[in-house]
PDB file of C-alpha atoms and ligand atoms in Angstrom:
ATOM      1  CA  UNK A   1       2.489 -18.830   4.839  1.00  0.00           C
ATOM      2  CA  UNK A   2       2.959 -15.465   6.521  1.00  0.00           C
ATOM      3  CA  UNK A   3       5.862 -17.006   8.449  1.00  0.00           C
ATOM      4  CA  UNK A   4       7.809 -16.740   5.227  1.00  0.00           C
ATOM      5  CA  UNK A   5       7.566 -12.947   5.299  1.00  0.00           C
ATOM      6  CA  UNK A   6       8.456 -10.515   8.055  1.00  0.00           C
ATOM      7  CA  UNK A   7       6.628  -7.189   8.070  1.00  0.00           C
ATOM      8  CA  UNK A   8       8.554  -4.205   9.399  1.00  0.00           C
ATOM      9  CA  UNK A   9       6.423  -1.174  10.070  1.00  0.00           C
ATOM     10  CA  UNK A  10       6.724   2.309  11.535  1.00  0.00           C
ATOM     11  CA  UNK A  11       5.093   5.659  11.015  1.00  0.00           C
ATOM     12  CA  UNK A  12       6.734   8.945  10.104  1.00  0.00           C
ATOM     13  CA  UNK A  13       5.905  12.589   9.523  1.00  0.00           C
ATOM     14  CA  UNK A  14       3.089  14.966  10.409  1.00  0.00           C
ATOM     15  CA  UNK A  15       0.422  12.699   8.881  1.00  0.00           C
ATOM     16  CA  UNK A  16       1.590   9.500  10.590  1.00  0.00           C
ATOM     17  CA  UNK A  17       2.305   7.857   7.284  1.00  0.00           C
ATOM     18  CA  UNK A  18       3.095   4.175   7.617  1.00  0.00           C
ATOM     19  CA  UNK A  19       6.251   2.769   6.089  1.00  0.00           C
ATOM     20  CA  UNK A  20       6.074  -0.950   5.330  1.00  0.00           C
ATOM     21  CA  UNK A  21       8.973  -3.249   4.541  1.00  0.00           C
ATOM     22  CA  UNK A  22       8.259  -6.854   3.559  1.00  0.00           C
ATOM     23  CA  UNK A  23      11.231  -9.148   4.117  1.00  0.00           C
ATOM     24  CA  UNK A  24      11.500 -12.668   2.715  1.00  0.00           C
ATOM     25  CA  UNK A  25      12.975 -14.446   5.724  1.00  0.00           C
ATOM     26  CA  UNK A  26      14.741 -17.158   3.739  1.00  0.00           C
ATOM     27  CA  UNK A  27      16.816 -14.805   1.585  1.00  0.00           C
ATOM     28  CA  UNK A  28      16.570 -11.320   3.133  1.00  0.00           C
ATOM     29  CA  UNK A  29      15.102  -9.901  -0.069  1.00  0.00           C
ATOM     30  CA  UNK A  30      12.856  -6.965   0.793  1.00  0.00           C
ATOM     31  CA  UNK A  31      10.241  -4.648  -0.669  1.00  0.00           C
ATOM     32  CA  UNK A  32       9.719  -1.089   0.546  1.00  0.00           C
ATOM     33  CA  UNK A  33       6.172   0.224   0.198  1.00  0.00           C
ATOM     34  CA  UNK A  34       5.905   4.028   0.181  1.00  0.00           C
ATOM     35  CA  UNK A  35       8.672   6.441   1.160  1.00  0.00           C
ATOM     36  CA  UNK A  36       6.827   9.242   2.984  1.00  0.00           C
ATOM     37  CA  UNK A  37       9.632  11.123   4.740  1.00  0.00           C
ATOM     38  CA  UNK A  38      12.640  10.502   7.003  1.00  0.00           C
ATOM     39  CA  UNK A  39      14.876   8.734   4.483  1.00  0.00           C
ATOM     40  CA  UNK A  40      17.485   8.073   7.194  1.00  0.00           C
ATOM     41  CA  UNK A  41      15.053   6.028   9.233  1.00  0.00           C
ATOM     42  CA  UNK A  42      13.858   4.119   6.180  1.00  0.00           C
ATOM     43  CA  UNK A  43      17.455   3.354   5.172  1.00  0.00           C
ATOM     44  CA  UNK A  44      18.193   2.139   8.686  1.00  0.00           C
ATOM     45  CA  UNK A  45      15.173  -0.175   8.587  1.00  0.00           C
ATOM     46  CA  UNK A  46      16.319  -1.590   5.243  1.00  0.00           C
ATOM     47  CA  UNK A  47      19.762  -2.358   6.614  1.00  0.00           C
ATOM     48  CA  UNK A  48      20.546  -6.068   6.716  1.00  0.00           C
ATOM     49  CA  UNK A  49      17.995  -6.744   3.981  1.00  0.00           C
ATOM     50  CA  UNK A  50      18.416  -6.801   0.229  1.00  0.00           C
ATOM     51  CA  UNK A  51      15.819  -4.401  -1.193  1.00  0.00           C
ATOM     52  CA  UNK A  52      14.608  -5.383  -4.650  1.00  0.00           C
ATOM     53  CA  UNK A  53      11.619  -3.076  -5.202  1.00  0.00           C
ATOM     54  CA  UNK A  54      10.212   0.218  -4.007  1.00  0.00           C
ATOM     55  CA  UNK A  55       6.447   0.199  -4.639  1.00  0.00           C
ATOM     56  CA  UNK A  56       4.122   3.189  -4.404  1.00  0.00           C
ATOM     57  CA  UNK A  57       0.544   2.790  -3.183  1.00  0.00           C
ATOM     58  CA  UNK A  58      -0.098   6.172  -4.830  1.00  0.00           C
ATOM     59  CA  UNK A  59       1.716   9.455  -5.405  1.00  0.00           C
ATOM     60  CA  UNK A  60       0.218  11.821  -2.824  1.00  0.00           C
ATOM     61  CA  UNK A  61       2.816  14.184  -1.454  1.00  0.00           C
ATOM     62  CA  UNK A  62       2.755  12.706   2.043  1.00  0.00           C
ATOM     63  CA  UNK A  63       3.666   9.259   0.663  1.00  0.00           C
ATOM     64  CA  UNK A  64       6.602  10.205  -1.575  1.00  0.00           C
ATOM     65  CA  UNK A  65       8.731  12.775   0.313  1.00  0.00           C
ATOM     66  CA  UNK A  66      11.715  10.481   0.864  1.00  0.00           C
ATOM     67  CA  UNK A  67      11.427   8.643  -2.437  1.00  0.00           C
ATOM     68  CA  UNK A  68      14.251  10.262  -4.384  1.00  0.00           C
ATOM     69  CA  UNK A  69      16.678  10.052  -1.483  1.00  0.00           C
ATOM     70  CA  UNK A  70      15.977   6.377  -0.777  1.00  0.00           C
ATOM     71  CA  UNK A  71      15.983   5.552  -4.454  1.00  0.00           C
ATOM     72  CA  UNK A  72      19.348   7.207  -5.004  1.00  0.00           C
ATOM     73  CA  UNK A  73      20.880   5.633  -1.908  1.00  0.00           C
ATOM     74  CA  UNK A  74      19.720   2.106  -2.787  1.00  0.00           C
ATOM     75  CA  UNK A  75      19.529   2.076  -6.593  1.00  0.00           C
ATOM     76  CA  UNK A  76      16.361   0.004  -6.250  1.00  0.00           C
ATOM     77  CA  UNK A  77      13.753   0.248  -9.047  1.00  0.00           C
ATOM     78  CA  UNK A  78      10.547   2.140  -8.282  1.00  0.00           C
ATOM     79  CA  UNK A  79       7.148   0.844  -9.399  1.00  0.00           C
ATOM     80  CA  UNK A  80       3.933   2.885  -9.611  1.00  0.00           C
ATOM     81  CA  UNK A  81       0.691   2.818 -11.557  1.00  0.00           C
ATOM     82  CA  UNK A  82       1.056   4.811 -14.800  1.00  0.00           C
ATOM     83  CA  UNK A  83      -1.691   7.273 -13.831  1.00  0.00           C
ATOM     84  CA  UNK A  84       0.307   8.306 -10.736  1.00  0.00           C
ATOM     85  CA  UNK A  85       3.620   8.634 -12.555  1.00  0.00           C
ATOM     86  CA  UNK A  86       3.506  12.359 -13.295  1.00  0.00           C
ATOM     87  CA  UNK A  87       2.845  13.191  -9.644  1.00  0.00           C
ATOM     88  CA  UNK A  88       5.956  11.375  -8.411  1.00  0.00           C
ATOM     89  CA  UNK A  89       9.085  13.461  -7.700  1.00  0.00           C
ATOM     90  CA  UNK A  90      10.755  11.533 -10.563  1.00  0.00           C
ATOM     91  CA  UNK A  91       9.400   9.008 -13.093  1.00  0.00           C
ATOM     92  CA  UNK A  92       9.042   5.362 -11.974  1.00  0.00           C
ATOM     93  CA  UNK A  93      11.284   2.630 -13.389  1.00  0.00           C
ATOM     94  CA  UNK A  94       8.405   0.281 -14.128  1.00  0.00           C
ATOM     95  CA  UNK A  95       4.626   0.229 -14.215  1.00  0.00           C
ATOM     96  CA  UNK A  96       2.415  -1.527 -11.718  1.00  0.00           C
ATOM     97  CA  UNK A  97      -0.679  -3.209 -13.163  1.00  0.00           C
ATOM     98  CA  UNK A  98      -3.602  -5.186 -11.815  1.00  0.00           C
ATOM     99  CA  UNK A  99      -2.812  -8.876 -11.482  1.00  0.00           C
ATOM    100  CA  UNK A 100       0.965  -8.559 -11.696  1.00  0.00           C
ATOM    101  CA  UNK A 101       3.070 -10.813  -9.481  1.00  0.00           C
ATOM    102  CA  UNK A 102       6.414  -9.607  -8.161  1.00  0.00           C
ATOM    103  CA  UNK A 103       9.025 -11.951  -6.743  1.00  0.00           C
ATOM    104  CA  UNK A 104      11.178 -11.058  -3.749  1.00  0.00           C
ATOM    105  CA  UNK A 105      13.476 -13.894  -2.733  1.00  0.00           C
ATOM    106  CA  UNK A 106      11.329 -17.017  -2.334  1.00  0.00           C
ATOM    107  CA  UNK A 107       8.191 -14.969  -1.708  1.00  0.00           C
ATOM    108  CA  UNK A 108       5.825 -13.237  -4.038  1.00  0.00           C
ATOM    109  CA  UNK A 109       3.511 -10.324  -3.883  1.00  0.00           C
ATOM    110  CA  UNK A 110       0.336  -9.801  -5.850  1.00  0.00           C
ATOM    111  CA  UNK A 111      -0.450  -6.353  -7.234  1.00  0.00           C
ATOM    112  CA  UNK A 112      -4.024  -5.040  -7.131  1.00  0.00           C
ATOM    113  CA  UNK A 113      -5.219  -1.849  -8.794  1.00  0.00           C
ATOM    114  CA  UNK A 114      -7.596  -0.305  -6.234  1.00  0.00           C
ATOM    115  CA  UNK A 115      -8.541   3.175  -7.487  1.00  0.00           C
ATOM    116  CA  UNK A 116     -10.924   5.583  -5.782  1.00  0.00           C
ATOM    117  CA  UNK A 117      -8.796   7.619  -3.369  1.00  0.00           C
ATOM    118  CA  UNK A 118      -6.727   8.408  -6.442  1.00  0.00           C
ATOM    119  CA  UNK A 119      -6.905   6.895  -9.949  1.00  0.00           C
ATOM    120  CA  UNK A 120      -3.698   4.856  -9.643  1.00  0.00           C
ATOM    121  CA  UNK A 121      -4.150   3.578  -6.099  1.00  0.00           C
ATOM    122  CA  UNK A 122      -2.533   0.175  -5.568  1.00  0.00           C
ATOM    123  CA  UNK A 123      -2.732  -2.538  -2.921  1.00  0.00           C
ATOM    124  CA  UNK A 124      -0.278  -5.371  -2.382  1.00  0.00           C
ATOM    125  CA  UNK A 125      -0.890  -8.869  -1.006  1.00  0.00           C
ATOM    126  CA  UNK A 126       1.536 -11.463   0.275  1.00  0.00           C
ATOM    127  CA  UNK A 127       0.296 -14.399   2.346  1.00  0.00           C
ATOM    128  CA  UNK A 128      -2.197 -12.988   4.864  1.00  0.00           C
ATOM    129  CA  UNK A 129      -0.758  -9.466   4.666  1.00  0.00           C
ATOM    130  CA  UNK A 130      -2.541  -6.756   2.659  1.00  0.00           C
ATOM    131  CA  UNK A 131      -0.852  -3.376   2.275  1.00  0.00           C
ATOM    132  CA  UNK A 132      -3.860  -1.224   1.386  1.00  0.00           C
ATOM    133  CA  UNK A 133      -2.495   2.289   0.874  1.00  0.00           C
ATOM    134  CA  UNK A 134      -5.258   4.854   1.420  1.00  0.00           C
ATOM    135  CA  UNK A 135      -7.976   2.534   0.015  1.00  0.00           C
ATOM    136  CA  UNK A 136      -9.202   0.790   3.189  1.00  0.00           C
ATOM    137  CA  UNK A 137      -8.902   1.813   6.840  1.00  0.00           C
ATOM    138  CA  UNK A 138     -10.448   0.504  10.059  1.00  0.00           C
ATOM    139  CA  UNK A 139     -14.049   1.717   9.773  1.00  0.00           C
ATOM    140  CA  UNK A 140     -14.237   2.538   6.089  1.00  0.00           C
ATOM    141  CA  UNK A 141     -12.732   3.596   2.778  1.00  0.00           C
ATOM    142  CA  UNK A 142     -10.087   6.282   2.344  1.00  0.00           C
ATOM    143  CA  UNK A 143     -10.953   9.887   1.546  1.00  0.00           C
ATOM    144  CA  UNK A 144     -12.530  10.424  -1.864  1.00  0.00           C
ATOM    145  CA  UNK A 145     -13.532  14.088  -1.399  1.00  0.00           C
ATOM    146  CA  UNK A 146     -10.836  15.331  -3.730  1.00  0.00           C
ATOM    147  CA  UNK A 147     -10.854  16.285  -7.398  1.00  0.00           C
ATOM    148  CA  UNK A 148      -9.461  12.941  -8.573  1.00  0.00           C
ATOM    149  CA  UNK A 149     -11.333  10.837  -5.990  1.00  0.00           C
ATOM    150  CA  UNK A 150     -14.460   8.747  -6.512  1.00  0.00           C
ATOM    151  CA  UNK A 151     -16.538   7.169  -3.756  1.00  0.00           C
ATOM    152  CA  UNK A 152     -18.264   4.732  -6.133  1.00  0.00           C
ATOM    153  CA  UNK A 153     -14.896   3.655  -7.486  1.00  0.00           C
ATOM    154  CA  UNK A 154     -13.331   3.063  -4.073  1.00  0.00           C
ATOM    155  CA  UNK A 155     -16.376   1.034  -2.970  1.00  0.00           C
ATOM    156  CA  UNK A 156     -16.030  -1.091  -6.105  1.00  0.00           C
ATOM    157  CA  UNK A 157     -12.283  -1.579  -5.456  1.00  0.00           C
ATOM    158  CA  UNK A 158     -13.005  -2.713  -1.919  1.00  0.00           C
ATOM    159  CA  UNK A 159     -15.959  -4.912  -2.854  1.00  0.00           C
ATOM    160  CA  UNK A 160     -14.588  -6.619  -5.943  1.00  0.00           C
ATOM    161  CA  UNK A 161     -10.914  -6.906  -4.944  1.00  0.00           C
ATOM    162  CA  UNK A 162     -10.007  -6.432  -1.271  1.00  0.00           C
ATOM    163  CA  UNK A 163     -13.108  -8.162   0.087  1.00  0.00           C
ATOM    164  CA  UNK A 164     -12.404 -11.286  -1.977  1.00  0.00           C
ATOM    165  CA  UNK A 165      -9.467 -11.945   0.372  1.00  0.00           C
ATOM    166  CA  UNK A 166      -9.904 -14.342   3.324  1.00  0.00           C
ATOM    167  CA  UNK A 167     -11.294 -13.017   6.650  1.00  0.00           C
ATOM    168  CA  UNK A 168      -7.990 -13.473   8.457  1.00  0.00           C
ATOM    169  CA  UNK A 169      -6.116 -11.211   6.032  1.00  0.00           C
ATOM    170  CA  UNK A 170      -4.495  -8.395   7.999  1.00  0.00           C
ATOM    171  CA  UNK A 171      -5.046  -4.986   6.457  1.00  0.00           C
ATOM    172  CA  UNK A 172      -2.239  -2.429   6.791  1.00  0.00           C
ATOM    173  CA  UNK A 173      -3.370   1.058   5.730  1.00  0.00           C
ATOM    174  CA  UNK A 174      -1.339   4.081   4.696  1.00  0.00           C
ATOM    175  CA  UNK A 175      -1.969   5.775   8.048  1.00  0.00           C
ATOM    176  CA  UNK A 176      -2.857   4.516  11.516  1.00  0.00           C
ATOM    177  CA  UNK A 177      -3.712   1.089  12.871  1.00  0.00           C
ATOM    178  CA  UNK A 178      -4.207  -2.209  11.049  1.00  0.00           C
ATOM    179  CA  UNK A 179      -7.466  -4.153  10.850  1.00  0.00           C
ATOM    180  CA  UNK A 180      -8.621  -7.382   9.177  1.00  0.00           C
ATOM    181  CA  UNK A 181     -10.799  -8.156   6.177  1.00  0.00           C
ATOM    182  CA  UNK A 182     -13.176 -10.140   8.424  1.00  0.00           C
ATOM    183  CA  UNK A 183     -13.632  -7.122  10.719  1.00  0.00           C
ATOM    184  CA  UNK A 184     -14.434  -4.690   7.916  1.00  0.00           C
ATOM    185  CA  UNK A 185     -16.388  -6.776   5.381  1.00  0.00           C
ATOM    186  CA  UNK A 186     -19.724  -6.800   7.279  1.00  0.00           C
ATOM    187  CA  UNK A 187     -19.816  -2.966   7.210  1.00  0.00           C
ATOM    188  CA  UNK A 188     -19.668  -2.292   3.488  1.00  0.00           C
ATOM    189  CA  UNK A 189     -23.390  -1.512   3.147  1.00  0.00           C
ATOM    190  CA  UNK A 190     -23.226   0.954   6.095  1.00  0.00           C
ATOM    191  CA  UNK A 191     -20.435   2.815   4.343  1.00  0.00           C
ATOM    192  CA  UNK A 192     -22.426   2.947   1.119  1.00  0.00           C
ATOM    193  CA  UNK A 193     -25.519   4.189   2.978  1.00  0.00           C
ATOM    194  CA  UNK A 194     -23.633   6.966   4.764  1.00  0.00           C
ATOM    195  CA  UNK A 195     -21.896   7.896   1.499  1.00  0.00           C
ATOM    196  CA  UNK A 196     -18.280   8.218   2.595  1.00  0.00           C
TER     197      UNK A 196
HETATM  198 ZN1   ZN B   1      -2.165   9.233   2.677  1.00  0.00          ZN
END
């Protein structure tokens, strides 16, 4: 199933933010997830594809720096959770909600609301690919020591949503290296016990 979708990935900026582009191989339709910085490089990576959505995992500054430039250059609609909308450089074109399905070419992507790092944190699943934003990293949940963060909430997002995915699901976080659901799932109780 993952053969249907190509994942392009690179990291940019001082915080090594990952840029992810999902491409439906059959049609070239693509989805850009997060636009941290370096619009020129993002535009270059989108070349030869037909972008249909720009989706935001959340609206932290390090994830949205190139958003307006890429949006203006492509004219592609931007989706974000409503609770993140007022932190974006400009308002989104449509709202992301738990359980939504978005079509790109012959492929589809499932939208999951995974709050905890921030209230409108989103994750996206297609085939065995999970784009997890700052919700799940190798070795634990994303940072919740922030005014709008909640450790209990992020644990619940991971337990009740991300960890329902099959073991072989590859997890692509907002920063750094990927992991898999099967690698991380056995450690949930350790994370709860240590409290971060
Ligand atoms: Zn981040």
